[in-house]
Coordinates of C-alpha atoms in Angstrom, one line a residue:
Chain A
X1 CA 0.0 0.0 0.0
X2 CA 1.3 3.4 -0.9
X3 CA 0.9 6.0 1.8
X4 CA 0.4 9.6 0.6
X5 CA 0.8 12.6 2.9
X6 CA -1.7 15.4 2.6
X7 CA 0.8 17.4 0.5
X8 CA 0.6 14.7 -2.1
X9 CA 4.2 13.6 -1.8
X10 CA 5.2 9.9 -1.5
X11 CA 6.0 8.8 2.0
X12 CA 9.6 7.8 2.3
X13 CA 9.9 5.2 5.0
X14 CA 13.8 4.9 5.1
X15 CA 14.3 7.0 8.2
X16 CA 11.6 5.2 10.1
X17 CA 12.9 1.8 9.2
X18 CA 16.3 2.7 10.5
X19 CA 14.8 3.5 13.8
X20 CA 12.9 0.2 13.9
X21 CA 16.2 -1.7 13.2
X22 CA 17.8 0.1 16.1
X23 CA 15.0 -1.1 18.3
X24 CA 16.3 -4.6 17.5
X25 CA 13.2 -6.7 18.3
X26 CA 10.1 -5.2 16.7
X27 CA 8.0 -8.2 15.9
X28 CA 4.3 -8.1 16.4
X29 CA 4.4 -10.2 19.6
X30 CA 7.1 -8.6 21.7
X31 CA 6.6 -5.0 20.4
X32 CA 10.2 -3.9 21.0
X33 CA 10.4 -5.2 24.5
X34 CA 13.7 -6.7 25.5
X35 CA 13.8 -10.2 27.0
X36 CA 14.8 -8.6 30.3
X37 CA 11.6 -6.5 30.2
X38 CA 9.5 -9.6 29.5
X39 CA 11.1 -11.5 32.4
X40 CA 10.8 -8.6 34.8
X41 CA 7.0 -8.4 33.9
X42 CA 6.7 -12.1 34.4
X43 CA 8.5 -12.0 37.8
X44 CA 6.2 -9.1 38.8
X45 CA 3.2 -11.3 37.8
X46 CA 4.5 -14.2 39.8
X47 CA 5.2 -11.9 42.8
X48 CA 1.7 -10.3 42.8
X49 CA 0.0 -13.7 42.7
X50 CA 2.3 -15.2 45.4
X51 CA 3.6 -17.8 42.9
X52 CA 7.3 -17.1 43.3
X53 CA 9.8 -14.5 44.6
X54 CA 12.3 -14.0 41.7
X55 CA 14.1 -10.7 41.0
X56 CA 16.7 -9.4 38.6
X57 CA 19.9 -8.6 40.4
X58 CA 21.0 -4.9 40.1
X59 CA 23.9 -4.3 37.7
X60 CA 27.1 -4.0 39.8
X61 CA 28.5 -0.5 39.7
X62 CA 31.8 0.7 41.1
X63 CA 31.1 4.2 42.6
X64 CA 34.2 6.5 42.6
X65 CA 32.8 10.0 43.3
X66 CA 29.7 11.0 45.2
X67 CA 28.5 14.6 45.8
X68 CA 26.1 15.6 48.6
X69 CA 24.3 18.7 47.5
X70 CA 22.5 20.2 50.6
X71 CA 18.9 19.2 51.1
X72 CA 18.9 16.7 48.3
X73 CA 19.9 13.2 47.5
X74 CA 23.5 12.0 47.0
X75 CA 24.6 12.4 43.4
X76 CA 27.0 9.9 42.0
X77 CA 29.4 11.9 39.7
X78 CA 31.8 9.1 38.6
X79 CA 31.2 5.4 38.5
X80 CA 32.0 2.4 36.3
X81 CA 30.1 -0.7 35.3
X82 CA 31.6 -3.9 36.8
X83 CA 31.3 -7.4 35.4
X84 CA 28.7 -9.4 37.3
X85 CA 30.1 -12.6 38.9
X86 CA 26.8 -14.4 38.9
X87 CA 23.7 -14.8 36.8
X88 CA 21.1 -12.1 36.3
X89 CA 18.0 -13.6 38.0
X90 CA 17.5 -15.5 41.2
X91 CA 14.9 -16.2 43.8
X92 CA 12.7 -18.9 45.4
X93 CA 9.8 -20.9 44.2
X94 CA 8.1 -23.5 46.4
X95 CA 11.2 -24.2 48.4
X96 CA 13.4 -24.4 45.2
X97 CA 16.3 -22.0 44.6
X98 CA 15.9 -20.6 41.1
X99 CA 19.0 -19.1 39.4
X100 CA 19.2 -18.3 35.7
X101 CA 20.7 -16.2 32.9
X102 CA 18.7 -14.7 30.1
X103 CA 20.0 -14.0 26.6
X104 CA 18.6 -13.1 23.3
X105 CA 20.0 -13.6 19.8
X106 CA 19.1 -12.3 16.4
X107 CA 20.5 -15.5 15.0
X108 CA 17.9 -17.8 13.4
X109 CA 19.6 -21.1 13.4
X110 CA 21.9 -21.2 16.5
X111 CA 22.8 -19.5 19.8
X112 CA 26.4 -18.2 19.8
X113 CA 28.1 -19.1 23.1
X114 CA 30.1 -15.9 23.1
X115 CA 27.0 -14.4 24.7
X116 CA 27.9 -16.4 27.9
X117 CA 30.9 -15.7 30.2
X118 CA 33.1 -18.4 31.7
X119 CA 32.4 -17.0 35.2
X120 CA 28.6 -17.4 34.7
X121 CA 29.1 -21.1 33.8
X122 CA 31.3 -21.5 36.9
X123 CA 28.5 -19.9 39.0
X124 CA 25.9 -22.1 37.5
X125 CA 28.0 -25.2 38.1
X126 CA 28.3 -24.2 41.8
X127 CA 24.6 -23.5 42.1
X128 CA 23.9 -26.9 40.4
X129 CA 26.1 -28.6 43.0
X130 CA 24.2 -27.0 45.8
X131 CA 21.0 -28.4 44.3
X132 CA 19.7 -25.1 43.0
X133 CA 17.7 -25.0 39.8
X134 CA 19.8 -23.3 37.2
X135 CA 19.3 -22.8 33.5
X136 CA 19.7 -20.5 30.5
X137 CA 16.6 -18.7 29.1
X138 CA 17.1 -17.9 25.4
X139 CA 15.0 -15.8 23.0
X140 CA 15.6 -16.3 19.3
X141 CA 14.2 -12.8 18.6
X142 CA 14.0 -13.0 14.8
X143 CA 11.9 -16.2 14.8
X144 CA 10.2 -15.3 18.1
X145 CA 10.9 -18.5 19.9
X146 CA 11.8 -18.9 23.6
X147 CA 13.6 -21.9 25.2
X148 CA 14.7 -22.9 28.7
X149 CA 18.0 -24.8 28.3
X150 CA 18.8 -26.8 31.4
X151 CA 22.3 -26.6 32.9
X152 CA 23.3 -30.1 31.7
X153 CA 23.2 -29.5 27.9
X154 CA 24.5 -26.0 28.3
X155 CA 27.5 -27.3 30.2
X156 CA 28.1 -30.0 27.5
X157 CA 28.0 -27.4 24.7
X158 CA 30.4 -25.2 26.7
X159 CA 32.8 -28.0 27.4
X160 CA 32.8 -29.0 23.7
X161 CA 33.6 -25.4 22.7
X162 CA 36.4 -25.3 25.3
X163 CA 37.9 -28.4 23.7
X164 CA 38.0 -26.7 20.3
X165 CA 34.5 -27.7 19.2
X166 CA 31.5 -25.8 18.0
X167 CA 31.1 -22.3 19.3
X168 CA 27.3 -22.2 19.2
X169 CA 24.3 -24.3 20.1
X170 CA 22.2 -25.2 17.0
X171 CA 18.4 -24.6 17.1
X172 CA 17.9 -28.3 16.7
X173 CA 19.7 -28.9 20.0
X174 CA 17.2 -26.5 21.7
X175 CA 14.3 -28.4 20.0
X176 CA 15.7 -31.6 21.4
X177 CA 17.1 -30.8 24.8
X178 CA 15.5 -27.5 25.8
X179 CA 11.9 -26.8 26.9
X180 CA 10.1 -24.3 24.7
X181 CA 8.1 -21.5 26.2
X182 CA 5.1 -20.2 24.3
X183 CA 5.0 -16.4 24.7
X184 CA 1.7 -15.1 26.2
X185 CA 0.1 -12.0 27.5
X186 CA -0.2 -12.7 31.3
X187 CA 2.5 -13.5 32.1
X188 CA 4.6 -12.8 28.9
X189 CA 7.1 -15.6 29.5
X190 CA 5.7 -18.3 31.8
X191 CA 9.1 -19.9 32.3
X192 CA 8.1 -21.6 35.6
X193 CA 5.8 -23.9 33.5
X194 CA 9.0 -24.9 31.6
X195 CA 10.8 -25.4 34.9
X196 CA 8.0 -27.8 35.9
X197 CA 8.4 -29.8 32.7
X198 CA 12.2 -29.8 33.2
X199 CA 11.9 -31.2 36.7
X200 CA 9.4 -33.8 35.6
X201 CA 11.8 -34.9 32.9
X202 CA 14.7 -35.1 35.4
X203 CA 12.8 -37.2 37.9
X204 CA 11.1 -39.4 35.4
Chain B
X1 CA 49.0 4.3 82.0
X2 CA 50.7 7.6 80.9
X3 CA 52.5 7.3 77.6
X4 CA 55.5 9.6 77.1
X5 CA 57.0 10.3 73.7
X6 CA 60.9 10.4 73.5
X7 CA 60.7 14.2 73.6
X8 CA 59.3 13.9 77.1
X9 CA 55.9 15.5 76.3
X10 CA 52.7 13.9 77.3
X11 CA 51.0 12.0 74.5
X12 CA 47.6 13.6 73.8
X13 CA 45.3 10.9 72.4
X14 CA 42.3 13.2 71.5
X15 CA 43.0 13.3 67.8
X16 CA 43.6 9.6 67.5
X17 CA 40.5 8.8 69.5
X18 CA 38.4 10.9 67.2
X19 CA 39.6 8.8 64.2
X20 CA 38.7 5.6 66.1
X21 CA 35.3 6.8 66.8
X22 CA 34.7 7.6 63.2
X23 CA 35.7 4.0 62.4
X24 CA 32.7 3.0 64.5
X25 CA 33.7 -0.6 65.3
X26 CA 37.2 -0.8 66.5
X27 CA 37.1 -3.6 69.0
X28 CA 39.9 -6.1 69.2
X29 CA 38.1 -8.8 67.3
X30 CA 36.6 -7.1 64.4
X31 CA 39.3 -4.5 63.9
X32 CA 37.2 -1.9 62.2
X33 CA 35.5 -4.2 59.7
X34 CA 31.9 -3.6 58.9
X35 CA 29.4 -6.5 59.3
X36 CA 29.1 -6.5 55.6
X37 CA 32.9 -7.1 55.2
X38 CA 32.7 -10.0 57.6
X39 CA 29.8 -11.6 55.8
X40 CA 31.4 -11.1 52.4
X41 CA 34.5 -12.8 53.7
X42 CA 32.5 -15.6 55.2
X43 CA 30.6 -16.1 51.9
X44 CA 33.9 -16.2 50.0
X45 CA 35.1 -18.9 52.4
X46 CA 31.9 -20.9 51.9
X47 CA 32.3 -20.4 48.1
X48 CA 35.9 -21.5 48.0
X49 CA 35.1 -24.7 50.0
X50 CA 32.0 -25.5 48.0
X51 CA 29.9 -25.1 51.1
X52 CA 27.3 -22.7 49.7
X53 CA 26.8 -20.1 47.0
X54 CA 25.7 -16.9 48.7
X55 CA 26.4 -13.4 47.5
X56 CA 25.6 -9.8 48.4
X57 CA 23.3 -8.2 45.9
X58 CA 24.7 -5.1 44.3
X59 CA 23.3 -1.8 45.5
X60 CA 20.6 -0.7 43.0
X61 CA 21.7 2.5 41.2
X62 CA 19.7 4.6 38.7
X63 CA 22.0 5.6 36.0
X64 CA 21.0 9.0 34.3
X65 CA 24.1 10.0 32.3
X66 CA 26.8 7.9 30.7
X67 CA 29.8 9.1 28.7
X68 CA 31.8 7.0 26.3
X69 CA 35.3 8.3 26.0
X70 CA 37.0 6.8 23.0
X71 CA 39.1 3.7 23.6
X72 CA 38.1 3.5 27.3
X73 CA 35.3 2.1 29.4
X74 CA 31.9 3.8 29.7
X75 CA 31.9 6.4 32.5
X76 CA 28.7 7.0 34.5
X77 CA 28.6 10.8 35.1
X78 CA 25.2 11.1 36.9
X79 CA 23.4 8.4 38.9
X80 CA 21.4 8.0 42.1
X81 CA 21.1 5.4 44.8
X82 CA 17.8 3.6 44.8
X83 CA 16.1 1.9 47.7
X84 CA 16.5 -1.9 47.5
X85 CA 13.2 -3.8 47.3
X86 CA 14.7 -7.0 48.7
X87 CA 17.2 -8.1 51.4
X88 CA 21.0 -7.8 51.0
X89 CA 22.2 -11.4 50.7
X90 CA 20.8 -14.5 49.1
X91 CA 21.9 -17.8 47.6
X92 CA 21.7 -21.5 47.8
X93 CA 22.9 -24.0 50.4
X94 CA 22.3 -27.8 50.1
X95 CA 19.1 -27.2 48.1
X96 CA 17.9 -24.5 50.5
X97 CA 17.2 -20.9 49.4
X98 CA 18.9 -18.6 51.9
X99 CA 17.8 -15.0 52.0
X100 CA 18.8 -12.5 54.8
X101 CA 19.4 -9.0 55.9
X102 CA 22.4 -7.9 58.0
X103 CA 22.4 -5.0 60.4
X104 CA 24.7 -3.7 63.1
X105 CA 23.9 -1.5 66.0
X106 CA 26.0 0.5 68.5
X107 CA 23.2 0.0 71.0
X108 CA 24.1 -2.4 73.9
X109 CA 20.7 -3.4 75.2
X110 CA 18.3 -3.6 72.2
X111 CA 18.1 -3.5 68.4
X112 CA 16.1 -0.5 67.1
X113 CA 13.6 -1.6 64.4
X114 CA 14.1 1.7 62.5
X115 CA 17.1 -0.1 60.9
X116 CA 14.6 -2.3 59.0
X117 CA 12.3 -1.1 56.2
X118 CA 8.7 -2.3 55.8
X119 CA 9.4 -3.5 52.2
X120 CA 12.2 -5.7 53.6
X121 CA 9.8 -7.4 56.0
X122 CA 7.3 -7.8 53.1
X123 CA 10.0 -9.4 51.0
X124 CA 11.0 -11.8 53.9
X125 CA 7.3 -12.7 54.4
X126 CA 7.1 -13.7 50.7
X127 CA 10.3 -15.7 50.8
X128 CA 9.1 -17.4 54.0
X129 CA 5.8 -18.3 52.2
X130 CA 7.8 -19.8 49.4
X131 CA 9.7 -22.0 51.9
X132 CA 12.9 -20.1 51.6
X133 CA 15.1 -19.7 54.8
X134 CA 15.0 -16.1 55.8
X135 CA 16.4 -14.3 58.8
X136 CA 18.0 -11.2 60.2
X137 CA 21.7 -11.2 61.1
X138 CA 22.5 -8.6 63.8
X139 CA 25.8 -7.5 65.2
X140 CA 25.8 -5.7 68.5
X141 CA 29.1 -3.9 67.7
X142 CA 29.8 -2.4 71.1
X143 CA 29.5 -5.7 73.0
X144 CA 30.7 -7.7 70.0
X145 CA 27.9 -10.2 69.9
X146 CA 26.3 -11.7 66.8
X147 CA 22.8 -13.2 66.5
X148 CA 20.7 -14.9 63.8
X149 CA 17.1 -13.9 64.5
X150 CA 14.6 -16.1 62.6
X151 CA 11.8 -14.6 60.6
X152 CA 9.2 -15.6 63.1
X153 CA 10.3 -13.5 66.2
X154 CA 11.4 -10.7 63.9
X155 CA 7.9 -10.5 62.3
X156 CA 6.3 -10.6 65.8
X157 CA 8.4 -7.7 67.0
X158 CA 7.6 -5.8 63.8
X159 CA 3.8 -6.4 64.1
X160 CA 4.0 -5.3 67.8
X161 CA 5.6 -2.0 66.7
X162 CA 3.1 -1.5 64.0
X163 CA 0.3 -1.8 66.6
X164 CA 1.9 0.9 68.6
X165 CA 4.1 -1.3 70.8
X166 CA 7.9 -1.3 71.4
X167 CA 10.1 0.1 68.7
X168 CA 13.1 -2.1 69.4
X169 CA 14.0 -5.7 70.2
X170 CA 15.6 -6.1 73.6
X171 CA 18.9 -8.1 73.9
X172 CA 17.1 -10.6 76.1
X173 CA 14.8 -11.4 73.2
X174 CA 17.8 -12.3 71.1
X175 CA 19.2 -14.4 73.9
X176 CA 15.9 -16.3 74.1
X177 CA 14.7 -16.5 70.5
X178 CA 17.8 -16.0 68.3
X179 CA 20.8 -18.1 67.7
X180 CA 24.1 -16.7 68.7
X181 CA 27.1 -16.8 66.4
X182 CA 30.6 -16.9 68.0
X183 CA 32.9 -14.7 65.8
X184 CA 36.0 -16.6 64.6
X185 CA 38.9 -16.3 62.2
X186 CA 38.0 -18.7 59.3
X187 CA 35.2 -18.0 58.6
X188 CA 34.7 -14.8 60.6
X189 CA 30.9 -15.2 61.0
X190 CA 30.0 -18.9 60.5
X191 CA 26.3 -18.1 60.2
X192 CA 25.4 -21.4 58.5
X193 CA 26.1 -23.1 61.7
X194 CA 23.4 -21.0 63.3
X195 CA 21.1 -21.8 60.4
X196 CA 21.6 -25.5 61.1
X197 CA 20.7 -24.9 64.8
X198 CA 17.6 -22.9 63.7
X199 CA 16.4 -25.6 61.3
X200 CA 17.0 -28.3 64.0
X201 CA 14.9 -26.2 66.5
X202 CA 12.1 -25.7 63.9
X203 CA 11.8 -29.4 63.0
X204 CA 12.3 -30.6 66.6

């Protein structure tokens, strides 16, 4: 369809398209929301209903200089982002410790492992040893599919890479070893449903 | 004892005393460390030995302005401290979700409840409902005593205050309902030992 402005000129959409591309994920269903936004909304939904208490951890920031203007709040004037030593989300659900990392990729056929840091895998390994429930939540943004990949297959793929093998996890691997999450409205990403499936599969 | 310097003049300790006072906790055993330092050290000890995976959550900061000098890290030029909506420490230990707040007081006979925020009690209530292990760790810095106060007696004291009652928890209450932690060297505050006692008392 050709859109004409009242002045009769053709509408040139280039500029607008550029903006959309910068927005990264502008498919119909997630409407420009980041995966983090979607998980935060889901966690808020869980919290309000008394389902679970899971929060995103604040980003660690090294504060260098703080000013205290009279009668107002302290203002941080110099600070730097630090690398997180753990995963992004954790909390408790029905007596279970939940601990996970969330990542999105534009890639349609595989998840590049460069998105994960070694210290995050180390952290997940330690949580797993302590009998915490730990996993990776991945959004393939372009094809709008969400997966909960358990620690086991993630660790296998990581070890393979470290031994000089494949640097990404193919989509088929997710279809086989991960638990797919159908995006919804309330909550947007009902990942605890996938955790339930994962636990059932582990104990079966 | 009067201390004389080689020049024969009397030693005037005022200036030095002032510095010690600013340091707040300069008793022999904790040597100016904050309770947070001691817990971080203990958590590091637990982590290194594979005992538990418990971390302090980063302080939430609202970033307003960031600059990106070429060839160097992003510099935060304007930011503000936000109020945390949860407790300070959480993690996993032998399948149990651990979640607690740590506070120190200079008071010798009671712990003032103004040190705790309503939203922290709310958070602890939700964690407790989800079968997480939640408690308050208190250091009476002046008398150098440490207590793990379980959620139950803490909530009772809080509710009493909200109904117009006492605004602090007396030391005797800690001696009766809390679990004392003897400060040591490695780890400095072995609070998981007190958690073990608390769990044994609950299931007994």
